[in-house]
Amino acid sequence: MADDVLLRAQGVRKSFGAVEVLKGIDLEVRQGQVVSLIGASGSGKTTFLRCVNLLEEHDGGEILLDGDPVGYRVEGGRRRRLSETAISAQRARIGMVFQQFNLFPHLTAEENVMLGLTKVLNKPKAEAREIATHWLGRVGLAERRGHYPYQLSGGQQQRVAIARAVAMEPRLLLFDEVTSALDPELVSEVLGVMQGLAESGMTMLVVSHEMLFVREVSHHVVFMDQGRVAQAGTPEAVFGNPESERLRSFLGRFHGMFGMV
Amino acid sequence: MIDYNFDWSVITRNWDRFLEALALGLGLAVVSLLIGCVIGLAAAYARVSGNKWLSGPVWAYVEVIRCTPLLLLIFFIYFGLPEFGIYFMDKTQSFVLTLSLYAGAYMSEVFRAGLSSIPRQYVEAAKAIGMRPWQRQRWVVLPVMFRITLPSIGNNLISLFKDTSLAAAIAIPELTFVARQINANTFRVMEVWLTASALYLATAWLLATLLRQVERRYATIR
């Protein structure tokens, strides 16, 4: 296998109580790739994403980032959960953008971006501010850096959240339905920023219902259905040649949208 | 109207004593609130820890304090503790200890509610940028909780300030005690108690106004 694989998931399982949400997920993300997870709600996309960042712990299988198991180490053939400090260090290598933005409400846009830089990466304040200014500029919010989250629109908050994640220079960036909570007219400004990141070579794992975006930007598309990967391949293959009835009916819901293209 | 001739000279003559006594009461309240916040924060974390060996005793402490009159607590700690061989405190230290324990019990409830009202999403965002557990508390949970609980902290300060009048019972020269003393020496009942009341009222009102300014400044969570 190629060694540019950044994230490899093998047989990942996860249950909430008696409900098995992930029933053995296999997936690869290569360096510089954009991989999109699509599927109906409840298919396990978000849960998988949260497992990658250890916001949930998977029960079985393994998730390797740069070849290291995420969340545990293997000692004498047995799994040992990593310390909170080690888990935090792993999380710092993975960025995440949430559906509800989750900006820190007591900090300005600039301070939101700076917090991880100063506290986690131990950068001096001046350097952190420079980096924050740079990334807020890249997402088109240089003028809003002194604003608190409540003073920003949803789209602006989400762009700050993206800046906060990218500024940490993560190996991998996770996007969890980041436009689902936005008013329709604000969606494109966020997708535009994501497209820019993808073009600059950022490795991204994206859960999205924006099928146009997924088709245009992804290198690889994974259709999840009831906790399994039902079909995976290039956007052309998945969208152009859906193998299962379920994928056909799922894509059918977006039919009007494709008609416009 | 009753036949009462006001003579305000008793107030002007003793004005410095009034102000000193007022300042002492205010100081007692502020110090007790600060210590009470530390106690309350520790107690709140113990309550939400899920460890019953921690939360059980803290629960008992909070209930005992909340369900006992403050004056009794003051007497118990001032007169009672020496019976158990604890002599090292003078009456002011004893009172501050009492008022701090009292404030701590109330603040623990305030902070416990504050901690459990913080949306999980902020903690997850802090996790996602790789912050360690204590960093998440220090830089995200505590500042957010502080802003949420600021109005309650302010109310507690005003309550504590008024409660310092109970220190008169163990002869600490705060406003109520001093007013009673001046009254006993001069028999100017109306002037003395009207002045003391007005000073409490004005100070409490000033505190409330100041606190509203502080709240407005920190009102970034909506």
Coordinates of C-alpha atoms in Angstrom, one line a residue:
Chain A
M1 CA 0.0 0.0 0.0
A2 CA 1.1 3.5 -0.6
D3 CA 2.8 5.2 2.3
D4 CA 1.1 8.5 1.8
V5 CA -1.9 7.2 3.7
L6 CA -2.6 9.6 6.5
L7 CA -5.6 8.1 8.1
R8 CA -6.5 4.4 8.0
A9 CA -9.6 3.0 9.6
Q10 CA -10.0 -0.8 9.7
G11 CA -13.2 -2.5 10.9
V12 CA -14.1 0.3 13.2
R13 CA -17.1 -0.5 15.5
K14 CA -19.0 1.6 17.9
S15 CA -22.1 1.0 19.9
F16 CA -24.3 3.3 22.0
G17 CA -25.8 0.9 24.5
A18 CA -27.4 -1.9 22.5
V19 CA -27.4 0.1 19.3
E20 CA -24.5 -0.6 17.0
V21 CA -23.9 2.6 15.1
L22 CA -20.7 1.6 13.3
K23 CA -20.5 -2.0 12.1
G24 CA -17.0 -2.2 10.8
I25 CA -15.9 0.8 8.8
D26 CA -12.8 0.6 6.5
L27 CA -11.6 3.9 5.1
E28 CA -8.4 5.5 3.9
V29 CA -7.5 9.2 3.6
R30 CA -4.3 10.0 1.7
Q31 CA -2.1 13.0 2.2
G32 CA -3.7 16.0 0.5
Q33 CA -7.0 14.2 -0.3
V34 CA -10.5 15.4 0.3
V35 CA -12.6 12.5 1.4
S36 CA -16.4 13.0 1.8
L37 CA -18.8 10.9 3.8
I38 CA -22.4 11.0 2.6
G39 CA -25.5 9.2 3.7
A40 CA -28.8 9.6 5.4
S41 CA -28.8 10.9 9.0
G42 CA -28.3 8.0 11.4
S43 CA -25.9 6.2 9.0
G44 CA -23.0 6.8 11.4
K45 CA -21.0 9.5 9.5
T46 CA -20.8 11.9 12.4
T47 CA -20.1 9.2 14.9
F48 CA -17.2 8.0 12.8
L49 CA -15.8 11.5 12.5
R50 CA -16.0 11.9 16.3
C51 CA -14.2 8.6 16.8
V52 CA -11.3 9.9 14.7
N53 CA -10.9 12.8 17.0
L54 CA -11.6 10.8 20.2
L55 CA -14.7 12.7 21.1
E56 CA -16.1 9.2 21.1
E57 CA -14.1 6.0 21.7
H58 CA -14.5 3.2 19.2
D59 CA -15.2 -0.3 20.6
G60 CA -13.4 -2.3 18.0
G61 CA -11.2 -2.2 14.9
E62 CA -8.5 0.4 14.7
I63 CA -8.0 4.0 13.5
L64 CA -4.4 4.9 12.6
L65 CA -3.1 8.4 12.1
D66 CA 0.3 8.5 10.5
G67 CA 0.5 4.8 11.5
D68 CA -0.2 5.4 15.2
P69 CA -3.3 4.0 16.7
V70 CA -5.6 6.8 17.9
G71 CA -6.6 6.7 21.6
Y72 CA -4.5 3.7 22.7
R73 CA -1.2 1.9 22.4
V74 CA -0.6 -1.7 22.0
E75 CA 1.4 -3.3 24.8
G76 CA 2.1 -7.0 24.7
G77 CA -0.7 -7.6 22.4
R78 CA -3.2 -5.7 24.6
R79 CA -4.7 -2.3 24.2
R80 CA -4.0 0.3 26.8
R81 CA -5.9 3.6 26.7
L82 CA -3.6 6.5 26.4
S83 CA -3.3 9.2 29.1
E84 CA -5.5 12.3 28.8
T85 CA -2.3 14.2 28.0
A86 CA -1.3 11.9 25.2
I87 CA -4.9 11.9 23.8
S88 CA -4.8 15.7 23.9
A89 CA -1.6 15.7 21.9
Q90 CA -3.1 13.4 19.3
R91 CA -6.2 15.7 19.0
A92 CA -3.9 18.7 18.4
R93 CA -2.8 17.0 15.2
I94 CA -6.4 16.7 14.0
G95 CA -8.5 19.8 13.5
M96 CA -12.3 19.7 13.7
V97 CA -15.1 22.1 12.6
F98 CA -18.5 21.5 14.1
Q99 CA -22.0 21.9 12.9
Q100 CA -22.8 24.5 15.7
F101 CA -19.5 26.4 15.3
N102 CA -18.7 26.0 19.0
L103 CA -16.7 29.2 19.2
F104 CA -15.6 30.1 22.7
P105 CA -18.3 32.7 23.6
H106 CA -16.1 34.8 26.0
L107 CA -13.3 35.3 23.5
T108 CA -13.1 37.5 20.4
A109 CA -12.6 36.0 16.9
E110 CA -8.9 36.6 17.2
E111 CA -8.6 35.2 20.7
N112 CA -10.6 32.1 19.6
V113 CA -7.9 31.4 17.0
M114 CA -5.0 32.3 19.4
L115 CA -6.1 30.1 22.4
G116 CA -4.8 26.8 21.0
L117 CA -1.7 28.4 19.6
T118 CA -0.6 29.9 23.0
K119 CA -1.9 27.2 25.3
V120 CA -1.4 24.0 23.3
L121 CA 1.4 24.9 20.9
N122 CA 3.1 27.3 23.4
K123 CA 3.6 30.0 20.9
P124 CA 4.4 33.5 22.1
K125 CA 1.4 35.8 22.1
A126 CA 2.8 38.1 19.3
E127 CA 3.4 35.1 17.0
A128 CA 0.0 33.7 17.8
R129 CA -1.6 37.0 17.0
E130 CA 0.2 37.1 13.7
I131 CA -1.0 33.7 12.8
A132 CA -4.5 34.5 13.8
T133 CA -4.5 37.7 11.7
H134 CA -3.2 35.7 8.7
W135 CA -5.9 33.0 8.9
L136 CA -8.7 35.4 9.7
G137 CA -7.6 37.3 6.6
R138 CA -7.7 34.1 4.6
V139 CA -11.3 33.5 5.6
G140 CA -12.1 37.1 4.8
L141 CA -12.6 38.3 8.4
A142 CA -9.6 40.5 9.1
E143 CA -11.8 43.4 10.0
R144 CA -13.9 41.3 12.4
R145 CA -11.0 40.0 14.5
G146 CA -12.1 42.0 17.6
H147 CA -15.7 40.9 17.4
Y148 CA -17.2 38.4 19.9
P149 CA -19.1 35.4 18.5
Y150 CA -22.5 36.9 19.3
Q151 CA -21.6 39.9 17.1
L152 CA -21.0 37.7 14.1
S153 CA -23.4 36.0 11.7
G154 CA -23.5 32.2 11.5
G155 CA -21.4 32.1 8.4
Q156 CA -18.8 34.4 9.9
Q157 CA -18.7 32.3 13.1
Q158 CA -18.2 29.2 11.1
R159 CA -15.3 30.8 9.1
V160 CA -13.7 31.8 12.4
A161 CA -14.1 28.2 13.6
I162 CA -12.3 27.1 10.4
A163 CA -9.5 29.6 11.0
R164 CA -9.2 28.3 14.6
A165 CA -8.8 24.8 13.3
V166 CA -6.4 25.5 10.4
A167 CA -4.2 27.8 12.5
M168 CA -3.1 24.8 14.5
E169 CA -1.6 23.3 11.3
P170 CA -3.3 20.0 11.8
R171 CA -2.3 16.9 9.7
L172 CA -6.0 16.3 9.0
L173 CA -9.1 18.5 9.2
L174 CA -12.5 17.1 10.0
F175 CA -15.7 18.9 9.0
D176 CA -18.9 17.7 10.6
E177 CA -21.9 19.0 8.6
V178 CA -20.5 22.5 8.9
T179 CA -23.2 24.2 6.8
S180 CA -26.2 22.4 8.2
A181 CA -26.9 25.0 10.8
L182 CA -26.5 28.0 8.4
D183 CA -29.1 30.1 6.7
P184 CA -29.1 29.1 3.0
E185 CA -27.6 32.4 1.8
L186 CA -24.6 31.9 4.2
V187 CA -23.7 28.4 3.0
S188 CA -21.6 29.4 0.0
E189 CA -19.2 31.7 1.9
V190 CA -18.3 28.7 4.1
L191 CA -18.1 26.3 1.2
G192 CA -15.9 28.8 -0.6
V193 CA -13.4 28.8 2.3
M194 CA -13.4 25.0 2.4
Q195 CA -12.8 24.8 -1.3
G196 CA -9.8 27.2 -1.0
L197 CA -8.4 24.9 1.7
A198 CA -8.8 21.8 -0.4
E199 CA -7.1 23.5 -3.3
S200 CA -4.2 24.5 -1.1
G201 CA -3.6 20.8 -0.4
M202 CA -5.1 20.4 3.1
T203 CA -6.1 16.8 3.9
M204 CA -9.8 16.9 4.7
L205 CA -12.5 14.4 5.9
V206 CA -15.8 15.9 5.3
V207 CA -19.3 15.0 6.4
S208 CA -21.7 17.0 4.2
H209 CA -25.1 17.1 2.6
E210 CA -24.0 19.6 0.1
M211 CA -23.8 17.2 -2.8
L212 CA -22.7 19.7 -5.4
F213 CA -19.7 20.6 -3.2
V214 CA -19.0 17.0 -2.5
R215 CA -19.0 16.1 -6.1
E216 CA -16.9 19.0 -7.1
V217 CA -14.2 19.0 -4.4
S218 CA -13.8 15.4 -3.2
H219 CA -11.2 13.0 -4.5
H220 CA -13.0 10.2 -2.9
V221 CA -16.6 9.8 -1.8
V222 CA -17.9 7.2 0.8
F223 CA -21.6 6.4 1.0
M224 CA -22.5 5.2 4.4
D225 CA -25.6 3.2 5.1
Q226 CA -26.7 1.9 8.5
G227 CA -23.3 1.8 10.0
R228 CA -21.5 0.3 7.0
V229 CA -19.6 1.6 3.9
A230 CA -22.1 0.8 1.2
Q231 CA -20.2 2.2 -1.7
A232 CA -16.9 4.2 -2.1
G233 CA -15.0 5.5 -5.0
T234 CA -14.4 8.6 -7.1
P235 CA -17.2 11.2 -7.2
E236 CA -17.8 10.2 -10.8
A237 CA -18.3 6.5 -9.9
V238 CA -20.5 7.1 -6.8
F239 CA -22.7 9.8 -8.3
G240 CA -22.6 8.5 -11.9
N241 CA -23.0 4.8 -11.2
P242 CA -24.8 4.2 -7.9
E243 CA -24.7 0.4 -7.3
S244 CA -27.4 0.1 -4.7
E245 CA -31.0 1.0 -4.6
R246 CA -30.4 2.8 -1.3
L247 CA -27.7 5.1 -2.8
R248 CA -29.9 5.7 -5.8
S249 CA -32.8 6.8 -3.6
F250 CA -30.5 8.8 -1.4
L251 CA -29.1 10.7 -4.4
G252 CA -32.6 11.0 -5.8
R253 CA -33.5 13.4 -3.1
F254 CA -30.9 15.8 -4.4
H255 CA -32.0 15.2 -8.0
G256 CA -33.4 18.7 -8.6
M257 CA -30.1 20.1 -7.6
F258 CA -28.1 18.1 -10.1
G259 CA -30.6 19.0 -12.7
M260 CA -29.5 22.6 -12.4
V261 CA -25.8 21.8 -13.1
Chain B
M1 CA -46.2 63.8 65.0
I2 CA -44.2 62.7 68.0
D3 CA -42.3 65.5 69.7
Y4 CA -38.7 64.7 68.7
N5 CA -36.1 67.3 68.2
F6 CA -33.5 66.2 65.7
D7 CA -29.9 67.0 66.5
W8 CA -27.7 66.0 63.6
S9 CA -24.5 67.2 65.3
V10 CA -24.1 63.7 66.9
I11 CA -23.7 62.4 63.4
T12 CA -21.2 65.0 62.2
R13 CA -19.2 64.6 65.3
N14 CA -19.0 60.9 64.8
W15 CA -18.8 60.8 61.0
D16 CA -15.4 59.3 60.9
R17 CA -16.4 56.5 63.1
F18 CA -19.4 55.8 60.9
L19 CA -17.2 55.6 57.8
E20 CA -14.6 53.5 59.4
A21 CA -17.2 51.1 60.6
L22 CA -18.8 51.0 57.2
A23 CA -15.5 50.3 55.5
L24 CA -14.8 47.5 58.0
G25 CA -18.2 45.8 57.2
L26 CA -17.5 46.2 53.5
G27 CA -14.1 44.7 53.9
L28 CA -15.4 41.7 55.9
A29 CA -18.0 41.0 53.1
V30 CA -15.4 41.2 50.3
V31 CA -12.9 39.0 52.0
S32 CA -15.5 36.5 53.0
L33 CA -16.9 36.4 49.4
L34 CA -13.4 35.8 48.0
I35 CA -12.7 33.0 50.4
G36 CA -16.2 31.8 49.9
C37 CA -15.7 31.6 46.2
V38 CA -12.6 29.4 46.6
I39 CA -14.5 27.1 49.0
G40 CA -17.6 27.2 46.8
L41 CA -15.6 26.3 43.6
A42 CA -13.9 23.4 45.3
A43 CA -17.2 22.2 46.7
A44 CA -18.9 22.6 43.3
Y45 CA -16.3 20.5 41.6
A46 CA -16.6 17.9 44.4
R47 CA -20.4 17.8 43.9
V48 CA -20.2 17.3 40.1
S49 CA -17.2 14.8 40.4
G50 CA -19.5 11.8 40.6
N51 CA -17.4 10.5 43.5
K52 CA -19.7 10.0 46.5
W53 CA -16.9 10.2 49.0
L54 CA -16.3 13.7 47.9
S55 CA -19.8 14.8 47.1
G56 CA -21.4 13.3 50.2
P57 CA -19.5 15.3 52.8
V58 CA -19.8 18.5 50.7
W59 CA -23.6 17.9 50.4
A60 CA -23.8 17.7 54.2
Y61 CA -21.7 20.9 54.6
V62 CA -24.0 22.8 52.3
E63 CA -27.2 21.6 53.9
V64 CA -26.0 22.3 57.5
I65 CA -24.9 25.8 56.6
R66 CA -28.0 26.6 54.6
C67 CA -30.4 25.3 57.2
T68 CA -28.8 27.0 60.2
P69 CA -29.3 30.7 61.2
L70 CA -26.2 32.7 60.5
L71 CA -26.2 34.2 64.0
L72 CA -26.0 30.7 65.5
L73 CA -23.1 29.8 63.3
I74 CA -21.3 33.0 64.4
F75 CA -21.9 32.1 68.1
F76 CA -21.0 28.5 67.6
I77 CA -17.6 29.3 65.9
Y78 CA -16.8 32.2 68.2
F79 CA -17.9 30.7 71.6
G80 CA -18.0 27.0 70.7
L81 CA -14.7 26.3 68.9
P82 CA -12.6 27.4 71.9
E83 CA -14.4 24.7 73.9
F84 CA -12.8 22.2 71.5
G85 CA -9.4 23.7 72.0
I86 CA -9.3 26.0 69.1
Y87 CA -8.1 29.3 70.5
F88 CA -6.0 30.9 67.8
M89 CA -8.6 33.2 66.3
D90 CA -9.5 36.7 67.4
K91 CA -13.1 37.7 66.9
T92 CA -12.6 39.2 63.5
Q93 CA -10.9 36.1 62.2
S94 CA -13.6 34.0 63.7
F95 CA -16.3 36.1 62.0
V96 CA -14.5 36.0 58.6
L97 CA -14.2 32.2 58.9
T98 CA -17.9 31.9 59.7
L99 CA -19.0 34.2 56.9
S100 CA -16.7 32.5 54.4
L101 CA -18.1 29.1 55.3
Y102 CA -21.5 30.6 54.9
A103 CA -20.7 32.2 51.6
G104 CA -18.9 29.0 50.4
A105 CA -22.1 27.0 50.9
Y106 CA -24.2 29.4 48.9
M107 CA -21.5 29.9 46.2
S108 CA -21.1 26.1 45.8
E109 CA -24.7 25.9 44.7
V110 CA -24.3 28.8 42.4
F111 CA -21.1 27.3 40.8
R112 CA -22.6 23.9 40.6
A113 CA -25.5 25.2 38.6
G114 CA -23.0 27.2 36.5
L115 CA -20.8 24.2 35.8
S116 CA -23.7 22.0 34.7
S117 CA -25.2 24.8 32.5
I118 CA -22.1 25.1 30.3
P119 CA -22.9 23.6 26.9
R120 CA -20.8 20.5 26.1
Q121 CA -20.0 21.9 22.8
Y122 CA -17.5 24.4 24.2
V123 CA -15.6 21.6 26.0
E124 CA -15.6 19.6 22.8
A125 CA -14.2 22.6 20.9
A126 CA -11.4 22.8 23.5
K127 CA -10.8 19.1 23.2
A128 CA -10.6 19.4 19.4
I129 CA -7.8 21.9 19.5
G130 CA -5.9 19.6 21.8
M131 CA -6.3 21.3 25.2
R132 CA -5.6 19.1 28.2
P133 CA -8.3 18.6 30.9
W134 CA -7.1 21.3 33.3
Q135 CA -6.5 23.7 30.4
R136 CA -10.1 23.2 29.3
Q137 CA -11.3 24.1 32.8
R138 CA -8.9 27.0 33.2
W139 CA -9.4 28.7 29.8
V140 CA -12.9 27.7 28.8
V141 CA -15.1 26.3 31.5
L142 CA -14.2 28.7 34.3
P143 CA -14.3 31.9 32.3
V144 CA -17.6 31.0 30.8
M145 CA -19.0 29.9 34.2
F146 CA -17.8 33.1 35.7
R147 CA -19.7 35.2 33.2
I148 CA -22.9 33.1 33.6
T149 CA -22.8 33.3 37.4
L150 CA -21.7 36.9 37.7
P151 CA -25.2 38.2 38.6
S152 CA -25.5 35.6 41.4
I153 CA -22.0 36.4 42.7
G154 CA -23.0 40.1 42.9
N155 CA -26.2 39.3 44.8
N156 CA -24.3 37.3 47.2
L157 CA -21.9 40.1 47.8
I158 CA -24.7 42.5 48.7
S159 CA -26.3 39.9 51.0
L160 CA -23.0 39.3 52.7
F161 CA -22.5 43.0 53.2
K162 CA -25.8 43.3 55.0
D163 CA -25.0 40.1 57.0
T164 CA -21.9 41.8 58.4
S165 CA -24.3 43.6 60.7
L166 CA -24.5 40.4 62.7
A167 CA -20.9 40.8 63.6
A168 CA -22.2 43.3 66.2
A169 CA -23.3 40.3 68.2
I170 CA -19.6 39.5 69.0
A171 CA -18.6 43.1 69.4
I172 CA -16.8 43.6 66.1
P173 CA -16.8 47.4 65.5
E174 CA -18.7 47.4 62.2
L175 CA -21.5 49.8 61.4
T176 CA -24.3 48.3 63.5
F177 CA -22.1 47.9 66.5
V178 CA -20.7 51.4 66.3
A179 CA -24.2 52.8 65.8
R180 CA -25.4 51.1 68.8
Q181 CA -22.4 52.3 70.8
I182 CA -23.0 55.9 69.7
N183 CA -26.7 55.6 70.5
A184 CA -25.9 54.2 73.9
N185 CA -23.7 57.2 74.7
T186 CA -25.9 60.0 73.2
F187 CA -29.5 58.6 73.1
R188 CA -30.0 60.2 69.7
V189 CA -32.0 57.1 68.5
M190 CA -33.5 58.5 65.3
E191 CA -30.4 60.3 64.0
V192 CA -28.1 57.3 64.6
W193 CA -30.3 54.5 63.2
L194 CA -31.5 56.6 60.3
T195 CA -27.8 57.4 59.4
A196 CA -26.8 53.7 59.8
S197 CA -29.7 52.6 57.6
A198 CA -29.0 55.2 55.0
L199 CA -25.3 54.2 54.8
Y200 CA -26.2 50.5 54.4
L201 CA -28.8 51.4 51.7
A202 CA -26.5 53.7 49.8
T203 CA -23.6 51.3 49.9
A204 CA -25.7 48.3 48.8
W205 CA -27.2 50.4 46.0
L206 CA -23.8 51.6 44.9
L207 CA -22.5 48.0 44.9
A208 CA -25.5 46.9 42.8
T209 CA -24.9 49.7 40.3
L210 CA -21.2 48.8 40.0
L211 CA -21.9 45.2 39.6
R212 CA -24.4 45.9 36.8
Q213 CA -21.6 47.8 35.0
V214 CA -19.3 44.8 35.4
E215 CA -22.0 42.5 34.1
R216 CA -22.5 44.6 31.1
R217 CA -18.8 44.5 30.4
Y218 CA -18.7 40.8 30.5
A219 CA -22.0 40.2 28.7
T220 CA -20.6 38.3 25.7
I221 CA -22.6 35.2 26.2
R222 CA -26.1 35.3 24.7

